[in-house]
Each structure stands twice: as C-alpha cells, then as structure tokens.
Amino acid sequence: MTLGTGTRVRHRTPANVQAFGAASTALRPALESPRRPARVLAVFPLGMYLEIRTEDEPSVVAVVTGEATRLPNAMVLGDPLPPASAGDEAAVGDGCVEIGRVTVRVRRWWDPAPPLGPVGADRLARALPRFTEICEASGRRPGLPSGGAGAMLAEGCHRGSLATAITAAEQLMGLGPGLTPSGDDMLAGLLVALRHLGGSAGVRRAVWLADWLAATVAFDAGTRTTPISATLLHCAARGEACVDALAVLRGVAGRRPLEPALRRLLQIGHTSGADLAWGMRTGMSAVLALGGMTAVRTAQPSRAL
C-alpha cells in the first residue's frame, strides 16, 4: 500500500533472462547431467567460479567473458556476466548454467585438449633453449623458490623415476598461496606437456609417466588443495589446458610462433603463467631425456625456471 492514497502498487517479478555461451567439452558430463544445485565460490571482473554440489569432476565451472583467460573448465559468454556475489545459489545441468535469473545455455563446444599432431624430437631439442631464453628475458618467475619439491619433480621426470616424481608431486599439491597455488600450476603444466609432447614425439615413457602422475594427482587433489585448483588439476590429468597453454604447445611444435604465445602465457595472474611455463618446460625437457636425446644435456632447467 502507498501511504495516504489507498492505491495498491503491483510489483512485477522480473522475467528470466536467456544467455548463450561456448562451453569446454570438459564440462559436458556436468552440463548434460540432471540439474544440480551449485554455489558461487568467487566473482571477478571477467569471470566467476561455481561449485557444483557433487563428488564428480569437474566440480567447479568457470563462467567467463571473452576477455578472460579461457580455462579448460570454462563456459565463455557472449554477454556480460550475470550479477552475482560469492555465496549466491546457482545450478548446473540440463544443458545450462543458472545464476540468479540468468540461464546460460550452450550454443557450441570447444576442445581443451586438441590433438597436437606428430612432433619430431629434433624440433623439441631446438625449441627447448629458445623457450628458456624467452622465460628468462620476461622477468616473470614461478611463485615457489628454486630447489625443494620442484627440483625433485624435475629430477624424477628426467630419470623416469616414478617414485621420486610421485613423492614430489604429493609435496607440491596445494603448495603456495592463492586460488590456484603455484605448486598446482607447476604440476598442471608438467602433466599437459608430458602427455601432449610425449605422445606427439612418440616417447612412450613420457606418456606412461604422465598416466601415473595423473592418477596420483586426481586421487589426492580433492583433499590437498582448493576446489578451483583441484578441478584444474583433474583437467590437466586428462591433458586439458587453458587456451594460452595450448597455444604454447603449438608454438613448441612449430605450428605457430612460439615467442608471442609464451609471452601471453607468462602474463597470466601474479605467478600462474610462470608456474605453468615452468611445468611445460620441465615436461619438454623430460620428454627429450626419456627419449634419449643427447641435446638435453646442454639445456637443463635453469635457475629462472
């Protein structure tokens, strides 16, 4: 009632708003399942994270604009982000994501782990020192100090020592501050490089190592790190990566210029890009070592990485 007039004011309930996005195929199981409740974990200017109340993976969906880093668990919107705050209710399933009164439906899918194609070991041997030079010149450094679990992981991968690599991976998970700790980003870069470059170069030992590390990471991530980072590690275990990391892999393989792709990757976050680059570079070097390439002796991991 409006005071003093006796006139009833009718408030119309806002209608639901339809929006559309391009979703990673990593999200297909979650999006094509029956509708399940979720909650908003965090909101940023270019994206937000939703956690699905389920034990399945991926349990976290990134809803981002076209200007954001396209993560392997992302749905990319063609419209502005829906209004939301951390803690808000949401839902995922039945082919869409619901945030408040906005329903985002999948218009198309994109692949976060596209085939790289054959890559010669000689190509990797030439790309490795150039990769290192670009990282050193950028001034961007990983978030963890040199040595420690990172050095142990690199040593284990180069020697093909499963016990050493798994021990180091367990120590790295969740190590470092932030929504995606540095140790997790380093592991993600390593897993993606071992799987893609090892498979493309025909180094079966590298793929075997990636399989075992992936199993360890997938088993432990849910209890060792943040939900957001755990989901990204599950993606990396399957060879799925952000678009910027995929571009670097194509640069290493000679499918596109390496330097601009690697520079874009290095700029992600405070240290996330440098952490991913460390893992990818370590994986590349390990593929060469496990493949018996003598060129790797002159391109060991540098202090900058």
mmCIF file of C-alpha atoms in Angstrom:
data_model
loop_
_atom_site.group_PDB
_atom_site.id
_atom_site.type_symbol
_atom_site.label_atom_id
_atom_site.label_comp_id
_atom_site.label_asym_id
_atom_site.label_seq_id
_atom_site.Cartn_x
_atom_site.Cartn_y
_atom_site.Cartn_z
ATOM 1 C CA MET A 1 0.000 0.000 0.000
ATOM 2 C CA THR A 2 1.189 3.529 -0.739
ATOM 3 C CA LEU A 3 0.848 5.561 2.442
ATOM 4 C CA GLY A 4 -2.091 8.030 2.340
ATOM 5 C CA THR A 5 -3.584 7.017 -1.055
ATOM 6 C CA GLY A 6 -5.098 3.596 -0.579
ATOM 7 C CA THR A 7 -3.768 2.555 -4.030
ATOM 8 C CA ARG A 8 -2.238 -0.912 -4.361
ATOM 9 C CA VAL A 9 1.143 -0.978 -6.148
ATOM 10 C CA ARG A 10 1.819 -4.155 -8.122
ATOM 11 C CA HIS A 11 5.471 -5.218 -8.446
ATOM 12 C CA ARG A 12 6.117 -7.374 -11.500
ATOM 13 C CA THR A 13 8.525 -10.270 -10.958
ATOM 14 C CA PRO A 14 11.470 -9.891 -13.341
ATOM 15 C CA ALA A 15 11.440 -12.459 -16.144
ATOM 16 C CA ASN A 16 14.226 -14.984 -16.549
ATOM 17 C CA VAL A 17 16.965 -13.850 -18.909
ATOM 18 C CA GLN A 18 18.383 -16.228 -21.555
ATOM 19 C CA ALA A 19 22.057 -16.070 -22.486
ATOM 20 C CA PHE A 20 24.357 -18.294 -24.536
ATOM 21 C CA GLY A 21 27.957 -19.418 -24.290
ATOM 22 C CA ALA A 22 30.688 -21.671 -25.684
ATOM 23 C CA ALA A 23 31.493 -24.479 -23.258
ATOM 24 C CA SER A 24 34.583 -26.632 -22.878
ATOM 25 C CA THR A 25 33.945 -30.289 -23.634
ATOM 26 C CA ALA A 26 35.430 -30.976 -20.186
ATOM 27 C CA LEU A 27 32.126 -29.633 -18.841
ATOM 28 C CA ARG A 28 29.928 -31.892 -20.967
ATOM 29 C CA PRO A 29 29.345 -34.503 -18.208
ATOM 30 C CA ALA A 30 28.311 -31.802 -15.727
ATOM 31 C CA LEU A 31 26.191 -29.800 -18.147
ATOM 32 C CA GLU A 32 24.411 -32.810 -19.646
ATOM 33 C CA SER A 33 23.596 -34.323 -16.242
ATOM 34 C CA PRO A 34 20.301 -33.585 -14.487
ATOM 35 C CA ARG A 35 20.110 -30.141 -12.881
ATOM 36 C CA ARG A 36 22.086 -29.952 -9.620
ATOM 37 C CA PRO A 37 22.489 -27.152 -7.107
ATOM 38 C CA ALA A 38 25.679 -25.098 -7.049
ATOM 39 C CA ARG A 39 27.020 -22.024 -5.302
ATOM 40 C CA VAL A 40 29.115 -19.075 -6.374
ATOM 41 C CA LEU A 41 32.639 -19.507 -4.985
ATOM 42 C CA ALA A 42 34.209 -16.251 -6.185
ATOM 43 C CA VAL A 43 33.446 -13.356 -8.533
ATOM 44 C CA PHE A 44 35.954 -11.281 -10.520
ATOM 45 C CA PRO A 45 35.535 -8.552 -13.143
ATOM 46 C CA LEU A 46 35.928 -11.016 -16.035
ATOM 47 C CA GLY A 47 34.553 -14.219 -14.561
ATOM 48 C CA MET A 48 33.183 -16.232 -11.680
ATOM 49 C CA TYR A 49 33.549 -19.757 -10.291
ATOM 50 C CA LEU A 50 30.604 -22.025 -9.454
ATOM 51 C CA GLU A 51 30.996 -25.141 -7.313
ATOM 52 C CA ILE A 52 28.606 -27.991 -8.067
ATOM 53 C CA ARG A 53 27.484 -29.970 -5.046
ATOM 54 C CA THR A 54 28.703 -33.308 -6.325
ATOM 55 C CA GLU A 55 31.618 -35.699 -5.880
ATOM 56 C CA ASP A 56 32.161 -35.885 -9.647
ATOM 57 C CA GLU A 57 34.735 -33.911 -11.617
ATOM 58 C CA PRO A 58 34.787 -31.196 -12.732
ATOM 59 C CA SER A 59 33.124 -29.857 -9.590
ATOM 60 C CA VAL A 60 33.952 -26.216 -10.411
ATOM 61 C CA VAL A 61 32.685 -24.396 -13.509
ATOM 62 C CA ALA A 62 34.283 -21.131 -14.630
ATOM 63 C CA VAL A 63 31.835 -18.703 -16.256
ATOM 64 C CA VAL A 64 33.893 -16.051 -18.055
ATOM 65 C CA THR A 65 33.693 -13.285 -20.613
ATOM 66 C CA GLY A 66 35.570 -13.358 -23.885
ATOM 67 C CA GLU A 67 38.338 -11.156 -22.449
ATOM 68 C CA ALA A 68 39.203 -13.603 -19.645
ATOM 69 C CA THR A 69 41.693 -16.456 -19.727
ATOM 70 C CA ARG A 70 39.822 -19.381 -21.274
ATOM 71 C CA LEU A 71 40.332 -22.113 -18.682
ATOM 72 C CA PRO A 72 39.780 -25.781 -19.574
ATOM 73 C CA ASN A 73 36.654 -25.828 -17.376
ATOM 74 C CA ALA A 74 35.173 -22.603 -18.755
ATOM 75 C CA MET A 75 31.917 -21.539 -20.308
ATOM 76 C CA VAL A 76 32.623 -18.392 -22.322
ATOM 77 C CA LEU A 77 29.772 -15.888 -22.531
ATOM 78 C CA GLY A 78 28.925 -13.649 -25.431
ATOM 79 C CA ASP A 79 27.137 -11.334 -22.983
ATOM 80 C CA PRO A 80 28.172 -9.522 -19.793
ATOM 81 C CA LEU A 81 28.469 -11.570 -16.621
ATOM 82 C CA PRO A 82 25.234 -12.109 -14.666
ATOM 83 C CA PRO A 83 25.127 -10.143 -11.401
ATOM 84 C CA ALA A 84 26.268 -12.389 -8.561
ATOM 85 C CA SER A 85 28.171 -12.446 -5.293
ATOM 86 C CA ALA A 86 30.160 -15.136 -3.515
ATOM 87 C CA GLY A 87 27.777 -17.462 -1.709
ATOM 88 C CA ASP A 88 24.836 -16.975 -4.102
ATOM 89 C CA GLU A 89 22.837 -20.008 -5.164
ATOM 90 C CA ALA A 90 23.194 -21.360 -8.700
ATOM 91 C CA ALA A 91 22.521 -24.542 -10.645
ATOM 92 C CA VAL A 92 24.278 -26.605 -13.328
ATOM 93 C CA GLY A 93 22.790 -29.272 -15.573
ATOM 94 C CA ASP A 94 20.134 -29.974 -18.183
ATOM 95 C CA GLY A 95 22.331 -28.220 -20.735
ATOM 96 C CA CYS A 96 22.686 -24.910 -18.951
ATOM 97 C CA VAL A 97 24.043 -22.887 -16.043
ATOM 98 C CA GLU A 98 21.623 -20.876 -13.916
ATOM 99 C CA ILE A 99 22.843 -17.857 -11.957
ATOM 100 C CA GLY A 100 20.080 -15.860 -10.311
ATOM 101 C CA ARG A 101 17.507 -15.165 -13.025
ATOM 102 C CA VAL A 102 20.008 -15.679 -15.847
ATOM 103 C CA THR A 103 20.061 -19.027 -17.663
ATOM 104 C CA VAL A 104 23.144 -19.595 -19.817
ATOM 105 C CA ARG A 105 22.701 -22.297 -22.467
ATOM 106 C CA VAL A 106 25.427 -23.977 -24.506
ATOM 107 C CA ARG A 107 25.485 -22.720 -28.081
ATOM 108 C CA ARG A 108 28.671 -24.539 -29.089
ATOM 109 C CA TRP A 109 31.514 -26.644 -27.642
ATOM 110 C CA TRP A 110 35.294 -26.230 -27.783
ATOM 111 C CA ASP A 111 38.061 -28.747 -27.113
ATOM 112 C CA PRO A 112 40.576 -28.026 -24.285
ATOM 113 C CA ALA A 113 42.831 -30.882 -25.426
ATOM 114 C CA PRO A 114 43.017 -30.788 -29.235
ATOM 115 C CA PRO A 115 45.434 -33.244 -30.924
ATOM 116 C CA LEU A 116 48.847 -31.697 -31.460
ATOM 117 C CA GLY A 117 49.948 -33.965 -34.301
ATOM 118 C CA PRO A 118 53.388 -35.524 -34.810
ATOM 119 C CA VAL A 119 56.371 -33.573 -33.450
ATOM 120 C CA GLY A 120 59.957 -34.624 -34.078
ATOM 121 C CA ALA A 121 62.310 -34.876 -31.106
ATOM 122 C CA ASP A 122 64.750 -32.680 -33.024
ATOM 123 C CA ARG A 123 62.090 -29.972 -33.102
ATOM 124 C CA LEU A 124 61.725 -30.184 -29.310
ATOM 125 C CA ALA A 125 65.501 -30.048 -28.877
ATOM 126 C CA ARG A 126 65.631 -26.805 -30.866
ATOM 127 C CA ALA A 127 62.633 -25.277 -29.090
ATOM 128 C CA LEU A 128 63.841 -26.011 -25.559
ATOM 129 C CA PRO A 129 66.672 -23.441 -25.295
ATOM 130 C CA ARG A 130 64.525 -20.804 -27.021
ATOM 131 C CA PHE A 131 61.736 -21.494 -24.516
ATOM 132 C CA THR A 132 64.197 -20.926 -21.675
ATOM 133 C CA GLU A 133 65.533 -17.690 -23.188
ATOM 134 C CA ILE A 134 62.037 -16.194 -23.512
ATOM 135 C CA CYS A 135 61.184 -17.046 -19.907
ATOM 136 C CA GLU A 136 64.430 -15.587 -18.563
ATOM 137 C CA ALA A 137 64.042 -12.382 -20.581
ATOM 138 C CA SER A 138 60.457 -11.843 -19.399
ATOM 139 C CA GLY A 139 61.362 -11.321 -15.750
ATOM 140 C CA ARG A 140 58.354 -13.425 -14.691
ATOM 141 C CA ARG A 141 59.242 -16.109 -12.153
ATOM 142 C CA PRO A 142 57.411 -19.033 -10.545
ATOM 143 C CA GLY A 143 55.836 -18.445 -7.159
ATOM 144 C CA LEU A 144 57.991 -21.026 -5.375
ATOM 145 C CA PRO A 145 61.739 -20.756 -4.750
ATOM 146 C CA SER A 146 64.080 -22.955 -6.765
ATOM 147 C CA GLY A 147 65.003 -26.307 -5.304
ATOM 148 C CA GLY A 148 62.759 -28.287 -2.975
ATOM 149 C CA ALA A 149 59.876 -30.308 -4.369
ATOM 150 C CA GLY A 150 60.121 -28.619 -7.766
ATOM 151 C CA ALA A 151 63.707 -29.726 -8.254
ATOM 152 C CA MET A 152 62.815 -33.207 -7.039
ATOM 153 C CA LEU A 153 59.946 -33.383 -9.539
ATOM 154 C CA ALA A 154 62.180 -32.312 -12.423
ATOM 155 C CA GLU A 155 64.854 -34.845 -11.437
ATOM 156 C CA GLY A 156 62.337 -37.668 -11.124
ATOM 157 C CA CYS A 157 60.814 -36.916 -14.522
ATOM 158 C CA HIS A 158 64.197 -36.665 -16.246
ATOM 159 C CA ARG A 159 65.310 -40.005 -14.823
ATOM 160 C CA GLY A 160 61.928 -41.618 -15.322
ATOM 161 C CA SER A 161 61.803 -42.391 -11.599
ATOM 162 C CA LEU A 162 58.136 -42.864 -10.786
ATOM 163 C CA ALA A 163 58.702 -42.999 -7.018
ATOM 164 C CA THR A 164 60.639 -39.711 -6.983
ATOM 165 C CA ALA A 165 58.177 -37.944 -9.283
ATOM 166 C CA ILE A 166 55.113 -39.055 -7.292
ATOM 167 C CA THR A 167 56.710 -38.095 -3.963
ATOM 168 C CA ALA A 168 57.493 -34.622 -5.326
ATOM 169 C CA ALA A 169 54.007 -34.241 -6.819
ATOM 170 C CA GLU A 170 52.398 -35.029 -3.474
ATOM 171 C CA GLN A 171 54.554 -32.363 -1.834
ATOM 172 C CA LEU A 172 53.742 -29.758 -4.486
ATOM 173 C CA MET A 173 49.956 -30.115 -4.433
ATOM 174 C CA GLY A 174 48.428 -27.140 -2.635
ATOM 175 C CA LEU A 175 51.834 -25.542 -2.048
ATOM 176 C CA GLY A 176 51.729 -21.758 -2.276
ATOM 177 C CA PRO A 177 49.061 -19.084 -1.777
ATOM 178 C CA GLY A 178 46.038 -18.210 -3.908
ATOM 179 C CA LEU A 179 43.037 -19.875 -5.534
ATOM 180 C CA THR A 180 45.454 -21.875 -7.694
ATOM 181 C CA PRO A 181 48.647 -22.414 -5.648
ATOM 182 C CA SER A 182 51.947 -22.311 -7.519
ATOM 183 C CA GLY A 183 52.677 -25.977 -6.917
ATOM 184 C CA ASP A 184 49.405 -26.946 -8.601
ATOM 185 C CA ASP A 185 50.064 -24.753 -11.653
ATOM 186 C CA MET A 186 53.543 -26.247 -11.989
ATOM 187 C CA LEU A 187 52.078 -29.749 -11.885
ATOM 188 C CA ALA A 188 49.378 -28.836 -14.399
ATOM 189 C CA GLY A 189 51.923 -27.531 -16.899
ATOM 190 C CA LEU A 190 54.049 -30.642 -16.470
ATOM 191 C CA LEU A 191 51.148 -33.059 -16.945
ATOM 192 C CA VAL A 192 49.947 -31.348 -20.108
ATOM 193 C CA ALA A 193 53.446 -31.207 -21.628
ATOM 194 C CA LEU A 194 54.292 -34.816 -20.814
ATOM 195 C CA ARG A 195 51.050 -36.103 -22.306
ATOM 196 C CA HIS A 196 50.884 -33.962 -25.457
ATOM 197 C CA LEU A 197 54.568 -33.676 -26.319
ATOM 198 C CA GLY A 198 55.386 -37.222 -25.225
ATOM 199 C CA GLY A 199 52.578 -38.609 -27.360
ATOM 200 C CA SER A 200 53.388 -36.414 -30.355
ATOM 201 C CA ALA A 201 57.100 -37.266 -30.223
ATOM 202 C CA GLY A 202 56.432 -40.974 -29.729
ATOM 203 C CA VAL A 203 58.136 -41.127 -26.321
ATOM 204 C CA ARG A 204 56.013 -43.756 -24.608
ATOM 205 C CA ARG A 205 57.919 -43.491 -21.341
ATOM 206 C CA ALA A 206 56.798 -39.863 -21.003
ATOM 207 C CA VAL A 207 53.142 -40.788 -21.565
ATOM 208 C CA TRP A 208 53.488 -43.649 -19.077
ATOM 209 C CA LEU A 209 54.879 -41.211 -16.516
ATOM 210 C CA ALA A 210 52.051 -38.759 -17.255
ATOM 211 C CA ASP A 211 49.481 -41.523 -16.683
ATOM 212 C CA TRP A 212 50.851 -42.401 -13.260
ATOM 213 C CA LEU A 213 51.269 -38.794 -12.164
ATOM 214 C CA ALA A 214 47.750 -38.035 -13.398
ATOM 215 C CA ALA A 215 46.332 -40.886 -11.317
ATOM 216 C CA THR A 216 48.141 -39.609 -8.224
ATOM 217 C CA VAL A 217 47.018 -36.028 -8.746
ATOM 218 C CA ALA A 218 43.410 -36.980 -9.474
ATOM 219 C CA PHE A 219 43.268 -39.133 -6.343
ATOM 220 C CA ASP A 220 44.756 -36.560 -3.954
ATOM 221 C CA ALA A 221 43.752 -33.164 -5.344
ATOM 222 C CA GLY A 222 40.352 -33.026 -3.662
ATOM 223 C CA THR A 223 41.893 -33.133 -0.180
ATOM 224 C CA ARG A 224 45.188 -31.301 -0.777
ATOM 225 C CA THR A 225 44.221 -28.048 -2.489
ATOM 226 C CA THR A 226 41.389 -25.608 -3.215
ATOM 227 C CA PRO A 227 38.263 -26.746 -5.140
ATOM 228 C CA ILE A 228 39.155 -24.444 -8.047
ATOM 229 C CA SER A 229 42.703 -25.747 -8.300
ATOM 230 C CA ALA A 230 41.626 -29.362 -7.800
ATOM 231 C CA THR A 231 39.334 -29.098 -10.819
ATOM 232 C CA LEU A 232 42.129 -27.620 -12.958
ATOM 233 C CA LEU A 233 44.432 -30.461 -11.883
ATOM 234 C CA HIS A 234 41.803 -33.015 -12.897
ATOM 235 C CA CYS A 235 41.638 -31.295 -16.283
ATOM 236 C CA ALA A 236 45.432 -31.307 -16.642
ATOM 237 C CA ALA A 237 45.499 -35.001 -15.750
ATOM 238 C CA ARG A 238 43.439 -35.577 -18.918
ATOM 239 C CA GLY A 239 45.681 -33.275 -20.980
ATOM 240 C CA GLU A 240 43.210 -30.360 -20.884
ATOM 241 C CA ALA A 241 44.663 -26.861 -20.569
ATOM 242 C CA CYS A 242 43.833 -23.193 -20.911
ATOM 243 C CA VAL A 243 43.892 -21.776 -24.433
ATOM 244 C CA ASP A 244 47.133 -19.871 -23.735
ATOM 245 C CA ALA A 245 48.968 -23.054 -22.716
ATOM 246 C CA LEU A 246 47.628 -24.868 -25.783
ATOM 247 C CA ALA A 247 48.991 -22.040 -27.949
ATOM 248 C CA VAL A 248 52.442 -22.534 -26.383
ATOM 249 C CA LEU A 249 52.311 -26.248 -27.197
ATOM 250 C CA ARG A 250 51.546 -25.385 -30.816
ATOM 251 C CA GLY A 251 54.454 -22.930 -30.751
ATOM 252 C CA VAL A 252 56.804 -25.623 -29.461
ATOM 253 C CA ALA A 253 55.574 -27.947 -32.203
ATOM 254 C CA GLY A 254 56.220 -25.295 -34.856
ATOM 255 C CA ARG A 255 52.542 -24.805 -35.720
ATOM 256 C CA ARG A 256 52.697 -21.109 -34.776
ATOM 257 C CA PRO A 257 55.288 -18.574 -33.491
ATOM 258 C CA LEU A 258 56.476 -19.589 -30.033
ATOM 259 C CA GLU A 259 57.549 -16.256 -28.558
ATOM 260 C CA PRO A 260 54.238 -14.304 -28.638
ATOM 261 C CA ALA A 261 52.326 -17.344 -27.357
ATOM 262 C CA LEU A 262 54.745 -17.906 -24.473
ATOM 263 C CA ARG A 263 54.792 -14.211 -23.559
ATOM 264 C CA ARG A 264 50.986 -14.211 -23.299
ATOM 265 C CA LEU A 265 51.082 -17.268 -21.060
ATOM 266 C CA LEU A 266 53.688 -15.696 -18.772
ATOM 267 C CA GLN A 267 51.432 -12.694 -18.160
ATOM 268 C CA ILE A 268 48.601 -14.728 -16.600
ATOM 269 C CA GLY A 269 47.982 -13.920 -12.943
ATOM 270 C CA HIS A 270 50.666 -12.977 -10.450
ATOM 271 C CA THR A 271 52.693 -16.150 -10.998
ATOM 272 C CA SER A 272 50.277 -18.661 -12.585
ATOM 273 C CA GLY A 273 51.622 -18.149 -16.095
ATOM 274 C CA ALA A 274 55.230 -18.520 -14.968
ATOM 275 C CA ASP A 275 54.306 -21.595 -12.916
ATOM 276 C CA LEU A 276 52.602 -23.203 -15.922
ATOM 277 C CA ALA A 277 55.602 -22.329 -18.094
ATOM 278 C CA TRP A 278 57.947 -23.975 -15.557
ATOM 279 C CA GLY A 279 55.895 -27.166 -15.714
ATOM 280 C CA MET A 280 55.683 -27.165 -19.504
ATOM 281 C CA ARG A 281 59.387 -26.515 -19.873
ATOM 282 C CA THR A 282 60.223 -29.273 -17.393
ATOM 283 C CA GLY A 283 57.898 -31.639 -19.238
ATOM 284 C CA MET A 284 59.507 -30.793 -22.573
ATOM 285 C CA SER A 285 62.972 -31.410 -21.188
ATOM 286 C CA ALA A 286 61.828 -34.689 -19.621
ATOM 287 C CA VAL A 287 60.384 -35.900 -22.939
ATOM 288 C CA LEU A 288 63.770 -35.328 -24.558
ATOM 289 C CA ALA A 289 65.637 -37.040 -21.723
ATOM 290 C CA LEU A 290 63.301 -40.048 -21.686
ATOM 291 C CA GLY A 291 63.586 -40.249 -25.460
ATOM 292 C CA GLY A 292 67.367 -40.491 -25.241
ATOM 293 C CA MET A 293 68.128 -37.161 -26.910
ATOM 294 C CA THR A 294 71.670 -36.067 -26.022
ATOM 295 C CA ALA A 295 70.788 -32.427 -26.795
ATOM 296 C CA VAL A 296 69.038 -32.233 -23.449
ATOM 297 C CA ARG A 297 72.427 -32.235 -21.681
ATOM 298 C CA THR A 298 73.014 -28.666 -22.795
ATOM 299 C CA ALA A 299 69.522 -27.494 -21.881
ATOM 300 C CA GLN A 300 68.954 -28.458 -18.253
ATOM 301 C CA PRO A 301 66.389 -26.474 -16.162
ATOM 302 C CA SER A 302 67.761 -23.014 -15.474
ATOM 303 C CA ARG A 303 67.653 -21.100 -12.215
ATOM 304 C CA ALA A 304 64.995 -18.829 -13.702
ATOM 305 C CA LEU A 305 62.687 -21.800 -14.141
#
